[in-house]
PDB file of C-alpha atoms in Angstrom:
ATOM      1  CA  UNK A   1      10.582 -12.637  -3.809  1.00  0.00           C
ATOM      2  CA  UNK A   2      11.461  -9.286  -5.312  1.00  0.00           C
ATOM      3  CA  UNK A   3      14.996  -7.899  -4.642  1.00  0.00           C
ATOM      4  CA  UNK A   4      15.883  -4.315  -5.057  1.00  0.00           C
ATOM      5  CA  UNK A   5      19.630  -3.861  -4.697  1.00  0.00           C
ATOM      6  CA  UNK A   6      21.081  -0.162  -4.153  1.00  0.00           C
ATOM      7  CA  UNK A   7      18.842   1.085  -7.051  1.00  0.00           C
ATOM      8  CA  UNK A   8      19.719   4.156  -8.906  1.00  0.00           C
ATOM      9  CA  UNK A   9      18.018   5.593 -11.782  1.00  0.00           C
ATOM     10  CA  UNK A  10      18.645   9.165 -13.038  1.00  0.00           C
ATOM     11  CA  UNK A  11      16.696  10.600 -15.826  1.00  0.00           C
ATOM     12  CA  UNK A  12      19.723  13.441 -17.119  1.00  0.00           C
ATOM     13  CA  UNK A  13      20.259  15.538 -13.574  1.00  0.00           C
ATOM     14  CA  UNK A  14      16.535  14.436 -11.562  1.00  0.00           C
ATOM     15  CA  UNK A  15      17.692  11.456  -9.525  1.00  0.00           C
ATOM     16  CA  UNK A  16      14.331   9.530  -9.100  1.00  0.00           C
ATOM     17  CA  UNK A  17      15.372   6.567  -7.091  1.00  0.00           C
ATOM     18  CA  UNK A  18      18.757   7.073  -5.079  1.00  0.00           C
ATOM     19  CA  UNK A  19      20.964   3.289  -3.958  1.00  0.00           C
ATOM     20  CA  UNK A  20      16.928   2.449  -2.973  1.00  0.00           C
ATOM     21  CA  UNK A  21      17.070  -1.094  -1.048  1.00  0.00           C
ATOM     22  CA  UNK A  22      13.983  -3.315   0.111  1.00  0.00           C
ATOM     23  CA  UNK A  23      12.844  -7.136  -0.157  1.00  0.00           C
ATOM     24  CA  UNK A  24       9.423  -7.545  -1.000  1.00  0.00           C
ATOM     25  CA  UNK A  25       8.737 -11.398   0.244  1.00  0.00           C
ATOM     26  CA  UNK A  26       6.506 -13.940  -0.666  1.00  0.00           C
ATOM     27  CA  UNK A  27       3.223 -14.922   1.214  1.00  0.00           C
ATOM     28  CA  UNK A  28       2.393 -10.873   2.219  1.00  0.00           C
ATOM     29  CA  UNK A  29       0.880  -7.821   0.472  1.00  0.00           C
ATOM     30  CA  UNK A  30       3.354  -5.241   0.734  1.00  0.00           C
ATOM     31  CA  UNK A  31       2.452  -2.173   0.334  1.00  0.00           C
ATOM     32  CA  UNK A  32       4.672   0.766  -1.756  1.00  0.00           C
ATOM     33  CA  UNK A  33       3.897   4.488   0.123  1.00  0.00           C
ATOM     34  CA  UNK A  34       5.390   7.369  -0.932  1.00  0.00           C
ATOM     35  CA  UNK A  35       4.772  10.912  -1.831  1.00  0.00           C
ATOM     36  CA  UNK A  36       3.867  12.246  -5.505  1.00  0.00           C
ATOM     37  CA  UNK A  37       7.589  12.059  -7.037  1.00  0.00           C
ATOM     38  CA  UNK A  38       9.023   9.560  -4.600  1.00  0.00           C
ATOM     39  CA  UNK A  39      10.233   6.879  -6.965  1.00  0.00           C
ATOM     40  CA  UNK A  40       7.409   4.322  -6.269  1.00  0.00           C
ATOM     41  CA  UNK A  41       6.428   4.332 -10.451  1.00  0.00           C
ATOM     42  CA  UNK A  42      10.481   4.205 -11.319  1.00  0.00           C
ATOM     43  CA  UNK A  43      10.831   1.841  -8.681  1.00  0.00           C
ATOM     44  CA  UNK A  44       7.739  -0.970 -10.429  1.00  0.00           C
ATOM     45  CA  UNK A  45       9.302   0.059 -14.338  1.00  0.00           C
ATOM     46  CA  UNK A  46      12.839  -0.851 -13.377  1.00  0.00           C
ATOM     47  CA  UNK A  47      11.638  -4.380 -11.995  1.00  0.00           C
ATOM     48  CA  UNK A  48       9.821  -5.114 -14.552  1.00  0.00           C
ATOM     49  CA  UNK A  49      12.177  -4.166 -17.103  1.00  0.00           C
ATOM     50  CA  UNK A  50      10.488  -1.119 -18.671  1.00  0.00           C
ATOM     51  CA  UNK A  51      13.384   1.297 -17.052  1.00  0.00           C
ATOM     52  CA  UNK A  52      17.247   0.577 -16.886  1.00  0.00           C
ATOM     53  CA  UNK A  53      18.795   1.362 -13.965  1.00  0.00           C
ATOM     54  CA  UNK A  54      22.150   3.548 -13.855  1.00  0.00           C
ATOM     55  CA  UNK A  55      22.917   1.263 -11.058  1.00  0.00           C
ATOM     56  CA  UNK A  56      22.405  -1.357  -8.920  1.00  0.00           C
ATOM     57  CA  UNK A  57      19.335  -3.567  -9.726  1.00  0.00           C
ATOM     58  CA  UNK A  58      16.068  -4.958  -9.108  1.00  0.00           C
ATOM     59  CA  UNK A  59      15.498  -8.383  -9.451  1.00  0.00           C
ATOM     60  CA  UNK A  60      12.907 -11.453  -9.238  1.00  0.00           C
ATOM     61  CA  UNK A  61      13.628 -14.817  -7.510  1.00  0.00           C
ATOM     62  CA  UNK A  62      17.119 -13.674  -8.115  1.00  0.00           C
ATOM     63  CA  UNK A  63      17.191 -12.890 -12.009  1.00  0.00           C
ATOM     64  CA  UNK A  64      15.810 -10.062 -14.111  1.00  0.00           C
ATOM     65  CA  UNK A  65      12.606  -9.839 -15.188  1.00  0.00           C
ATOM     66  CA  UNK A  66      13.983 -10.700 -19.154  1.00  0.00           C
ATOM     67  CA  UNK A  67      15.755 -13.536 -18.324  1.00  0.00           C
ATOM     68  CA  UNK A  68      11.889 -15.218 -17.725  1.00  0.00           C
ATOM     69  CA  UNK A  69      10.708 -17.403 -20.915  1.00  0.00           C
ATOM     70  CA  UNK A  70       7.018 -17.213 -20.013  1.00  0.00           C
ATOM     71  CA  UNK A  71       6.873 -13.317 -18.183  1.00  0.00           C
ATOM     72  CA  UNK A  72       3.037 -13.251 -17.527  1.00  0.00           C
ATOM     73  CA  UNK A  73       3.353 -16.989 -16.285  1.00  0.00           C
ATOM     74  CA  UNK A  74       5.555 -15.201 -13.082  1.00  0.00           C
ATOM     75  CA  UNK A  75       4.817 -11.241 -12.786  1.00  0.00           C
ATOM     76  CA  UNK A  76       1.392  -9.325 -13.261  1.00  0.00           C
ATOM     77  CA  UNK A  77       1.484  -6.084 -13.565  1.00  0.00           C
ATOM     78  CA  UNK A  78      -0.575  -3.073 -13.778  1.00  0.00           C
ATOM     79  CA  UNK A  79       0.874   0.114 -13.984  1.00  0.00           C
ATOM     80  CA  UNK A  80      -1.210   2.440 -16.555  1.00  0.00           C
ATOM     81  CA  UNK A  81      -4.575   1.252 -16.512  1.00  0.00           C
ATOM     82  CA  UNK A  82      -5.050   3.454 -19.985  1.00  0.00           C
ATOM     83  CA  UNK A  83      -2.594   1.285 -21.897  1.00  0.00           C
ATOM     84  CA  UNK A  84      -4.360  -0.038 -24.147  1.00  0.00           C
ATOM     85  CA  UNK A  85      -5.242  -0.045 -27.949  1.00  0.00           C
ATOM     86  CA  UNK A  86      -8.362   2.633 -27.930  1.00  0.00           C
ATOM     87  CA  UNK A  87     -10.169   0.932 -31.231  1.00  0.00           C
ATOM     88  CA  UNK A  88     -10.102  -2.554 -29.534  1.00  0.00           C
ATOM     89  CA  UNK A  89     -12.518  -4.826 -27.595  1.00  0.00           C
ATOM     90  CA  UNK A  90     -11.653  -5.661 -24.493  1.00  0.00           C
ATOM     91  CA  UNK A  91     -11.805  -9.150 -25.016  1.00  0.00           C
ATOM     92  CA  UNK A  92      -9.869  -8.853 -28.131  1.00  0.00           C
ATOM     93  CA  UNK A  93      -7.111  -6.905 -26.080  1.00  0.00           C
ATOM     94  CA  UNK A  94      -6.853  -9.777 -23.926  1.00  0.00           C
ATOM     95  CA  UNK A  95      -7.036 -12.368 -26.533  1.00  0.00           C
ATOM     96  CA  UNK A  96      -3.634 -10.500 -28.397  1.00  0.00           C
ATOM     97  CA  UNK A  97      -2.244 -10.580 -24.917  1.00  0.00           C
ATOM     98  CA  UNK A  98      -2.976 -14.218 -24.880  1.00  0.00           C
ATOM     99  CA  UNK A  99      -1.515 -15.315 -27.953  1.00  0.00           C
ATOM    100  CA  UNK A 100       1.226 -13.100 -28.022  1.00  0.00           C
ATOM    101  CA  UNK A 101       2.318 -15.069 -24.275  1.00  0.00           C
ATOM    102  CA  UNK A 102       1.198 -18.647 -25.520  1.00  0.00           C
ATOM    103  CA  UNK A 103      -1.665 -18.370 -23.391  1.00  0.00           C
ATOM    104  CA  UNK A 104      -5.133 -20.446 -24.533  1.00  0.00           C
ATOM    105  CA  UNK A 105      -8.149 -17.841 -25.507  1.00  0.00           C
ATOM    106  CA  UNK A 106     -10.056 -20.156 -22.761  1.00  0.00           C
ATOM    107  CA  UNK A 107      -8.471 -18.359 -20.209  1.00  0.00           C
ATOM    108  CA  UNK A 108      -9.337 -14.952 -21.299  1.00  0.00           C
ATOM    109  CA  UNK A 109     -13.304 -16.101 -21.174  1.00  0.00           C
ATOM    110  CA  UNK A 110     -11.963 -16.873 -17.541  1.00  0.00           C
ATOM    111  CA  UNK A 111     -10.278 -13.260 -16.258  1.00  0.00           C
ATOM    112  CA  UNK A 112     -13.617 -11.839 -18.030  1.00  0.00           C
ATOM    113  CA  UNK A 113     -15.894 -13.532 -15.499  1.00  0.00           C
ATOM    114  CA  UNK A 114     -13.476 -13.276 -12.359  1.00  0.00           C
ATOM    115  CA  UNK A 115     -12.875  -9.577 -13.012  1.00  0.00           C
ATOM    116  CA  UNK A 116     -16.616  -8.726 -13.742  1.00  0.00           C
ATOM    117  CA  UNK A 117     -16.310  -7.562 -17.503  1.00  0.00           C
ATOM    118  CA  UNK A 118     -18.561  -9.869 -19.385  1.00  0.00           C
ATOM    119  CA  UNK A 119     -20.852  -7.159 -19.471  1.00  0.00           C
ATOM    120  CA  UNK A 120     -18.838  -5.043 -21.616  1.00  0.00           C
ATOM    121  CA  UNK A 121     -16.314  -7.432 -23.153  1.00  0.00           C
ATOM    122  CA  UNK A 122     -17.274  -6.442 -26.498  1.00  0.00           C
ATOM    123  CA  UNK A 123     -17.079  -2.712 -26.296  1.00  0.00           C
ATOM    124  CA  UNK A 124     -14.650  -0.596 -27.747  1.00  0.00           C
ATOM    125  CA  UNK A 125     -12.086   0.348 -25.170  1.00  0.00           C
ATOM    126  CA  UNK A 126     -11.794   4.060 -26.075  1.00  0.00           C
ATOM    127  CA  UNK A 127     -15.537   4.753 -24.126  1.00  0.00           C
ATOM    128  CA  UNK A 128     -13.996   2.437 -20.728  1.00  0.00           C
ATOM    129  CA  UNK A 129     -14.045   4.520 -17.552  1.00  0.00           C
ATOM    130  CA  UNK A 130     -11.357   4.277 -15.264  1.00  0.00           C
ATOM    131  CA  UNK A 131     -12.813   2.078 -12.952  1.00  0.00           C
ATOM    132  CA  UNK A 132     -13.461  -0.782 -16.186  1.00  0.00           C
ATOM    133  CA  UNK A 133     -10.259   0.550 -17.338  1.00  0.00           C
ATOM    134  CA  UNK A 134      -8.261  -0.787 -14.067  1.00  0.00           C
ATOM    135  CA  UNK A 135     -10.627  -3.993 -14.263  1.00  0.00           C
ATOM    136  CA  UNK A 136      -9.168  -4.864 -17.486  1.00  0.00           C
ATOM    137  CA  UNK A 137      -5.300  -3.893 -16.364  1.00  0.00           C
ATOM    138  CA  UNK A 138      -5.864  -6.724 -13.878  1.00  0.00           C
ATOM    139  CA  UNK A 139      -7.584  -8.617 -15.939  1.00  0.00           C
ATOM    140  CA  UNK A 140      -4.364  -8.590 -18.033  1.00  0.00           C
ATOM    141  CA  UNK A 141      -2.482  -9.165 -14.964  1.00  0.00           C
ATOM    142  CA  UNK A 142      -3.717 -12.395 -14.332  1.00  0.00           C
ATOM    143  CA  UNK A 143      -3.793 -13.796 -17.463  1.00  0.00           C
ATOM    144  CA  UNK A 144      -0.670 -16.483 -16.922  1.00  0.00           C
ATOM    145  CA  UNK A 145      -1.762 -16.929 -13.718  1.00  0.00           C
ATOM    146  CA  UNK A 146       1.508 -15.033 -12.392  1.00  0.00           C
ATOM    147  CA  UNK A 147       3.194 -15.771  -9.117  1.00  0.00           C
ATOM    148  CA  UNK A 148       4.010 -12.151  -8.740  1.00  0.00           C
ATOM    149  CA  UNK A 149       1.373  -9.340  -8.877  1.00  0.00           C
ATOM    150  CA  UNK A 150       2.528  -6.053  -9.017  1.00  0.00           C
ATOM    151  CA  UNK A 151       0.082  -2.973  -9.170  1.00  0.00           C
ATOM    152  CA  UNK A 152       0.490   0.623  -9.120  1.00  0.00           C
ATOM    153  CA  UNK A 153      -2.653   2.641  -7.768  1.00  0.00           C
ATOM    154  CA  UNK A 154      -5.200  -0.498  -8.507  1.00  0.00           C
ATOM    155  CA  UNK A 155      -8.155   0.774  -6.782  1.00  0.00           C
ATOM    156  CA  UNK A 156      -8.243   4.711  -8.442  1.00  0.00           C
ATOM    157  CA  UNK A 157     -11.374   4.971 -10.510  1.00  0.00           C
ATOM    158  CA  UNK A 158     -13.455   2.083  -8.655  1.00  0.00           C
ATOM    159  CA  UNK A 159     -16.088   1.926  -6.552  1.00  0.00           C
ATOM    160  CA  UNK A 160     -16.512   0.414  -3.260  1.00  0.00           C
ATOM    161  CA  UNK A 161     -17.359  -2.595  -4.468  1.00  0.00           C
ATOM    162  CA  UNK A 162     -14.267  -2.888  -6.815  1.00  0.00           C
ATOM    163  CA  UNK A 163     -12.063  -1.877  -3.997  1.00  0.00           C
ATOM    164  CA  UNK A 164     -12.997  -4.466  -1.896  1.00  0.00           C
ATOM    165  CA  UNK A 165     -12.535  -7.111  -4.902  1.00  0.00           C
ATOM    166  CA  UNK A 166      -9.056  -5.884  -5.410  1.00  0.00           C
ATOM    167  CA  UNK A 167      -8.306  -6.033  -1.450  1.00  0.00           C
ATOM    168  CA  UNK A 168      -9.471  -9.634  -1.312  1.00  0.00           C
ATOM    169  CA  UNK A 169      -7.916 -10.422  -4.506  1.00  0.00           C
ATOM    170  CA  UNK A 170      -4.320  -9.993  -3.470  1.00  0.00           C
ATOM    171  CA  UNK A 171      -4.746 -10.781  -0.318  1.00  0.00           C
ATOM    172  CA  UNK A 172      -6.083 -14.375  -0.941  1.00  0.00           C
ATOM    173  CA  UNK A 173      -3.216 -14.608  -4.083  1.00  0.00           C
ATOM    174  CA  UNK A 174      -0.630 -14.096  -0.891  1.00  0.00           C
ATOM    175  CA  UNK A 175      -2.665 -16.487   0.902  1.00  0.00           C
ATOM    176  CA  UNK A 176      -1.634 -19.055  -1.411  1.00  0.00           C
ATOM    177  CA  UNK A 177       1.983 -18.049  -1.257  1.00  0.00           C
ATOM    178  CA  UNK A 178       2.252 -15.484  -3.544  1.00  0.00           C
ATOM    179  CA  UNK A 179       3.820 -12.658  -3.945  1.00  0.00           C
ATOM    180  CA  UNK A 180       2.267  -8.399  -3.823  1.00  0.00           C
ATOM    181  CA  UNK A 181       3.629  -5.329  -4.213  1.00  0.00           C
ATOM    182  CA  UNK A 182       0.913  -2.287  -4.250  1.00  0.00           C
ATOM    183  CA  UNK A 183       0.650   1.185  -4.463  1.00  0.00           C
ATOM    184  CA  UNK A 184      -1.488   3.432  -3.126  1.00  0.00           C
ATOM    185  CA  UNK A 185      -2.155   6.785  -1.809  1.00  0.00           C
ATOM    186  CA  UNK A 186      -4.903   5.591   0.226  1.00  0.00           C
ATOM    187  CA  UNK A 187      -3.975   5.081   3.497  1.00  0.00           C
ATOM    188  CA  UNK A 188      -7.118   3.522   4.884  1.00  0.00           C
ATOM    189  CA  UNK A 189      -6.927   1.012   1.885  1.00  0.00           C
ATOM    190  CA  UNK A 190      -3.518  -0.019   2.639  1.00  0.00           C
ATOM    191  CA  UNK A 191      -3.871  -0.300   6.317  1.00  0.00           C
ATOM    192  CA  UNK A 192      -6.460  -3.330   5.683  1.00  0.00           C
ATOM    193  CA  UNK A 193      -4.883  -4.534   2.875  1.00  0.00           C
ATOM    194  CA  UNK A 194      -1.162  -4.989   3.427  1.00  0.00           C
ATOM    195  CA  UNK A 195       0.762  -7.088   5.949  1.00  0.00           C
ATOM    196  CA  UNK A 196       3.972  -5.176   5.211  1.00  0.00           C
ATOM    197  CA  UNK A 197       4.958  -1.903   4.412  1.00  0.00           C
ATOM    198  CA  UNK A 198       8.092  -0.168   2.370  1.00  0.00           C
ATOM    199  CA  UNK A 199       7.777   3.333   2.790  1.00  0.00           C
ATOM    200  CA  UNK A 200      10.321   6.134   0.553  1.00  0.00           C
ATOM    201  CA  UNK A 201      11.039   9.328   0.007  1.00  0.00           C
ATOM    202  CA  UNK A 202      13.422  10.982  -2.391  1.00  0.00           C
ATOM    203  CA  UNK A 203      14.108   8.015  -3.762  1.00  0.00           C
ATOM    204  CA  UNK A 204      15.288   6.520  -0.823  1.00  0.00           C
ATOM    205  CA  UNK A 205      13.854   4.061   1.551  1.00  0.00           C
ATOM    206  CA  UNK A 206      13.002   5.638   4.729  1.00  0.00           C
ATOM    207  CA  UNK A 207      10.968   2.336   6.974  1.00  0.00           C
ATOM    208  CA  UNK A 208      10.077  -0.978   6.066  1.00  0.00           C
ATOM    209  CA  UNK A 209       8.583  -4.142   8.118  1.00  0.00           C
ATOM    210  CA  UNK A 210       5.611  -5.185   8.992  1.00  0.00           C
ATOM    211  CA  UNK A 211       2.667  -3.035   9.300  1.00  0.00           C
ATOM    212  CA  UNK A 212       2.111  -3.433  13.132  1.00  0.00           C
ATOM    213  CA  UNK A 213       5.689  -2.241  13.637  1.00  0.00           C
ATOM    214  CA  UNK A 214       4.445   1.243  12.322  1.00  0.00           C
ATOM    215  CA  UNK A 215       1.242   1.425  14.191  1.00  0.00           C
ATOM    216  CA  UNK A 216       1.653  -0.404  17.322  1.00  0.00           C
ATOM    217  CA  UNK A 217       4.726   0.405  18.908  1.00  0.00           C
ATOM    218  CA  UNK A 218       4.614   2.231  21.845  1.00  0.00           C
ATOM    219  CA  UNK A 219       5.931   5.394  19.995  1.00  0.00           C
ATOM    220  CA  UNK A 220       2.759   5.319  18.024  1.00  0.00           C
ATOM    221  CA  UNK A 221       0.493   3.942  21.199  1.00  0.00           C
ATOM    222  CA  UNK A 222      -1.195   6.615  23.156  1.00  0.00           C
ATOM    223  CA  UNK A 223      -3.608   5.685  26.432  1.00  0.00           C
ATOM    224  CA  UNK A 224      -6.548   7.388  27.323  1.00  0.00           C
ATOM    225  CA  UNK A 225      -7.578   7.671  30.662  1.00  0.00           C
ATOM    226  CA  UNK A 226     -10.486   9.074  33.046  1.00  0.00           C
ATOM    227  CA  UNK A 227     -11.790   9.091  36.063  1.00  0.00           C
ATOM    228  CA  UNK A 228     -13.988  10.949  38.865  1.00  0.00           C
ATOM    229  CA  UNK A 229     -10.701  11.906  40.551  1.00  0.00           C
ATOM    230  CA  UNK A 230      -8.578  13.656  37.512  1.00  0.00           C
ATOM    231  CA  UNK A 231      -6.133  15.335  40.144  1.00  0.00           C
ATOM    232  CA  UNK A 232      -5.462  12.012  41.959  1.00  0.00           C
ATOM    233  CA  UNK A 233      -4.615  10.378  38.165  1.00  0.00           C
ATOM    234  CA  UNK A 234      -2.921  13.207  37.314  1.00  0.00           C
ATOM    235  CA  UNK A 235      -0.753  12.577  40.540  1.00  0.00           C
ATOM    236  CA  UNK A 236      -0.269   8.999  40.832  1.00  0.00           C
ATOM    237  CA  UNK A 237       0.719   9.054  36.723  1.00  0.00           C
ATOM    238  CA  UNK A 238       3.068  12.209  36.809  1.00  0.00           C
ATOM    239  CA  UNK A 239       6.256  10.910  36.018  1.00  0.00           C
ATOM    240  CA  UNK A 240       4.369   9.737  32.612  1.00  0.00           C
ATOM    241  CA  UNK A 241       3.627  13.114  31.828  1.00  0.00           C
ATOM    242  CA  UNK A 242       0.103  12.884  31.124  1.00  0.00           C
ATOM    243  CA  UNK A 243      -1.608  15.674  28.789  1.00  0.00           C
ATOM    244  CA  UNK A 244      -4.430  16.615  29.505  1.00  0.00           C
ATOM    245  CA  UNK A 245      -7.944  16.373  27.252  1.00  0.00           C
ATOM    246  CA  UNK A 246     -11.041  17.889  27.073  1.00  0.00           C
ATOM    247  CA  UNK A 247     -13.714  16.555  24.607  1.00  0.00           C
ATOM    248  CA  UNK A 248     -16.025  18.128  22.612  1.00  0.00           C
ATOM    249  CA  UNK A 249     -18.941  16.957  24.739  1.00  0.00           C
ATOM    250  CA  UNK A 250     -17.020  17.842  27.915  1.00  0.00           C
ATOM    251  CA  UNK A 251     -15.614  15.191  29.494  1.00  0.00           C
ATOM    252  CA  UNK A 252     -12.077  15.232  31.170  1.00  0.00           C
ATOM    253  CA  UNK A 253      -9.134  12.618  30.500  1.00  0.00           C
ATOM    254  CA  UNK A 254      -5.593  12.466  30.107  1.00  0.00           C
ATOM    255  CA  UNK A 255      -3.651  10.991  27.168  1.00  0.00           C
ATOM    256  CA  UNK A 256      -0.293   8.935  28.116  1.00  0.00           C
ATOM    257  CA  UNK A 257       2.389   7.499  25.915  1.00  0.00           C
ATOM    258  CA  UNK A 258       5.259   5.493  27.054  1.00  0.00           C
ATOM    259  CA  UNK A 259       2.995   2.698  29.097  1.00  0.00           C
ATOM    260  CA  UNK A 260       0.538   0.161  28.613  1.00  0.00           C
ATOM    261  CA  UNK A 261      -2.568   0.200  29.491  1.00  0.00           C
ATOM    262  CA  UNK A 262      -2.104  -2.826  31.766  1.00  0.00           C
ATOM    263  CA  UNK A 263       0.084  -0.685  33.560  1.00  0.00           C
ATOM    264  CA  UNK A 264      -1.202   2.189  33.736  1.00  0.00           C
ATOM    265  CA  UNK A 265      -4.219   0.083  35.232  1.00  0.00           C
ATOM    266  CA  UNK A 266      -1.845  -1.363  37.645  1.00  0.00           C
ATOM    267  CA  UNK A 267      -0.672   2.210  39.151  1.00  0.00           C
ATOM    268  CA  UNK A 268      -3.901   3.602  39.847  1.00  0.00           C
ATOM    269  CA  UNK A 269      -5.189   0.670  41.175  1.00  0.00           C
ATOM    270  CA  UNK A 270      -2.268   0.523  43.711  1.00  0.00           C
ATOM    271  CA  UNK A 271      -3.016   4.169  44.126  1.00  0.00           C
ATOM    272  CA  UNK A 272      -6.904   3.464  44.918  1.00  0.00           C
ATOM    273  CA  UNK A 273      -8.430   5.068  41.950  1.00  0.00           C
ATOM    274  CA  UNK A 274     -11.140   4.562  40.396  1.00  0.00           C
ATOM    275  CA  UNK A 275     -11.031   4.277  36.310  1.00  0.00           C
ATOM    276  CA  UNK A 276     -14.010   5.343  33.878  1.00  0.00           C
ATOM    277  CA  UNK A 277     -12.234   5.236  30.770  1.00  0.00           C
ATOM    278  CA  UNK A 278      -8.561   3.290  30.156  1.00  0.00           C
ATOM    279  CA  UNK A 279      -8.249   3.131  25.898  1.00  0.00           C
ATOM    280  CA  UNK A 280      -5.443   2.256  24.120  1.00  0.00           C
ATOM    281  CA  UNK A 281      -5.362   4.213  20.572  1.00  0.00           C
ATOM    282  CA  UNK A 282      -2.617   3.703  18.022  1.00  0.00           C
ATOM    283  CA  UNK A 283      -1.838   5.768  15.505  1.00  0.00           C
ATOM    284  CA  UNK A 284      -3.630   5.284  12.195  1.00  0.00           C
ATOM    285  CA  UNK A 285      -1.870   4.440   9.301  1.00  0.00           C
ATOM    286  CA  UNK A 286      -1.877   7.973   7.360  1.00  0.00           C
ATOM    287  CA  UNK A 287      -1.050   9.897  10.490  1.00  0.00           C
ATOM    288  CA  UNK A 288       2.681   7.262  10.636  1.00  0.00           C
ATOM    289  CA  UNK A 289       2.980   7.945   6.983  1.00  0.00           C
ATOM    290  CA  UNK A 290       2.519  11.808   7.336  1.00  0.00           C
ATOM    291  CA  UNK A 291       5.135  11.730  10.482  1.00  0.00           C
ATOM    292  CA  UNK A 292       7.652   9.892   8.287  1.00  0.00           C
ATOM    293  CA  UNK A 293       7.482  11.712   5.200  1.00  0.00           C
ATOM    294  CA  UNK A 294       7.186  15.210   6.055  1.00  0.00           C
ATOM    295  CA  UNK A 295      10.185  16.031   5.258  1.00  0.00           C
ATOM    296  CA  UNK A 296       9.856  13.958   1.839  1.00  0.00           C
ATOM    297  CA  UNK A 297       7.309  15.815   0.324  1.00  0.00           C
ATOM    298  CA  UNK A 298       7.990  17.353  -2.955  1.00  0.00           C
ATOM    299  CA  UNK A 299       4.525  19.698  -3.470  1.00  0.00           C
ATOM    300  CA  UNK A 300       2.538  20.795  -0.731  1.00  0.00           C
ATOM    301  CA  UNK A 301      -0.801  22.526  -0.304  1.00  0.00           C
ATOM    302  CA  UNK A 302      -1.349  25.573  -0.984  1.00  0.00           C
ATOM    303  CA  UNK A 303       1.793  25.827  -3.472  1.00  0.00           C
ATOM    304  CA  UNK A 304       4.562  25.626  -0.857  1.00  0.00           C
ATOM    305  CA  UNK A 305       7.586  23.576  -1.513  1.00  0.00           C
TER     306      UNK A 305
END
């Protein structure tokens, strides 16, 4: 489990994470959201030891991150996928990441094949793309065969194909009781990749739980509804305040929050309608996101602030 503790850091007078709290537990993806200049990227460096906090702390299985004798035996990490030696091979960065963690070279031949690099393992890493770029980070990652993975925008630069390998990737590593913690800016991504969510803004956290608390409550549940008899619906569901719909193609329904569908079934049954249509939509993932942070948002399109 990952603990972050009322974490401050301040870099002179920008205050980039402010007393930011959160658990991120074992056996889930969790998934990091935030706008551009959030905190998420402070956030990752000060758990892994790369920042120092000005106060509070962030801590694994209850110590620091430097207090493990074997590091890349119990956190992976990715967080600059260009960090790297440019005149190197790939698999020779991965064999000096080896040997500098006590790690045998057979297992580099291993994160080759499962990451899909054999094919360029002896090129120079200055001419990687992204997308091979972000192969190798994880690559790296896995090395010690870590309990903890922790990634910061894994998926930028792939294709589809690599995006899905990274979804199933962590999601099978917190099948097997492990622990992720992921970026991303992709809301789609995230929605079928995590199982839990910690959401912040200014450096502070603003929601966290599980992902069906933020897109399946009934604050984030609307229920369409239609039938040959709008007026009657409209009637027998008034105290619901229904608003009223017309599609592109014509047709006539009214949108309801605050009830299930079940019941909403219920009342116009008792009321002798007939139904053509009864839908429950939630709220997708980027449209919770966008609610929550909007007042979080540091640079905004078309140059307002």
């Amino acid at each position: 489990m990952i603990t972050v503790d009322n974490l401050t850091k301040r870099y002179g007078s920008k205050v980039a994470t402010n007393q930011l709290t959160f658990q991120v537990p074992s056996g889930m993806v969790t998934g990091f959201l935030g706008p551009n200049g959030s905190g998420k990227s402070t956030t990752m460096r000060c758990i892994l030891g790369l920042d120092r906090p000005t106060s509070g702390q962030a801590l694994i299985d209850g110590q620091p991150f430097s207090a493990f004798p074997s590091p890349l035996a119990k956190v992976g990490a990715l967080l600059d996928a260009k960090a790297f030696h440019p005149r190197r091979t790939a698999r020779n960065h991965l064999r000096v990441v080896a040997a500098s963690n006590g790690i045998p070279t057979s297992r580099v031949d291993e994160v080759i094949e499962e990451t899909g690099l054999g094919h360029v393992a002896k090129k120079k890493l200055k001419g990687f793309s992204l997308g091979m770029s972000q192969r190798l980070g994880i690559a790296t990652a896995l090395l010690g065969r870590p309990e903890i993975l922790i990634f910061d925008e894994p998926v930028n630069g792939l294709d589809p194909d690599g995006v899905r390998w990274v979804r199933d990737l962590v999601k099978r590593h917190a099948e097997i009781g492990g622990t992720v913690l992921i970026s991303s800016h992709l809301m789609s991504e995230m929605a079928m990749t995590a199982t839990n969510l910690v959401v912040i803004g200014h450096g502070r956290c603003i929601a966290s739980g599980p992902i069906e608390q933020f897109t399946q409550t009934a604050q984030h549940t609307t229920v369409r509804v239609a039938g040959p008899d709008m007026q009657g619906i409209f009637t027998a569901l008034g105290q619901l305040e229904p608003r009223y719909e017309r599609a592109k193609n014509g047709s006539e329904s009214f949108l309801i929050r605050g009830a299930s569908a079940a019941e909403i079934g219920h009342a116009l049954h008792e009321a002798g309608l007939e139904i053509h249509e009864l839908t429950t939509i939630h709220s997708s993932l980027e449209d919770v996101f966008m609610e929550l942070t909007q007042s979080s948002v540091e640079f905004r399109s078309g140059g307002q602030r």
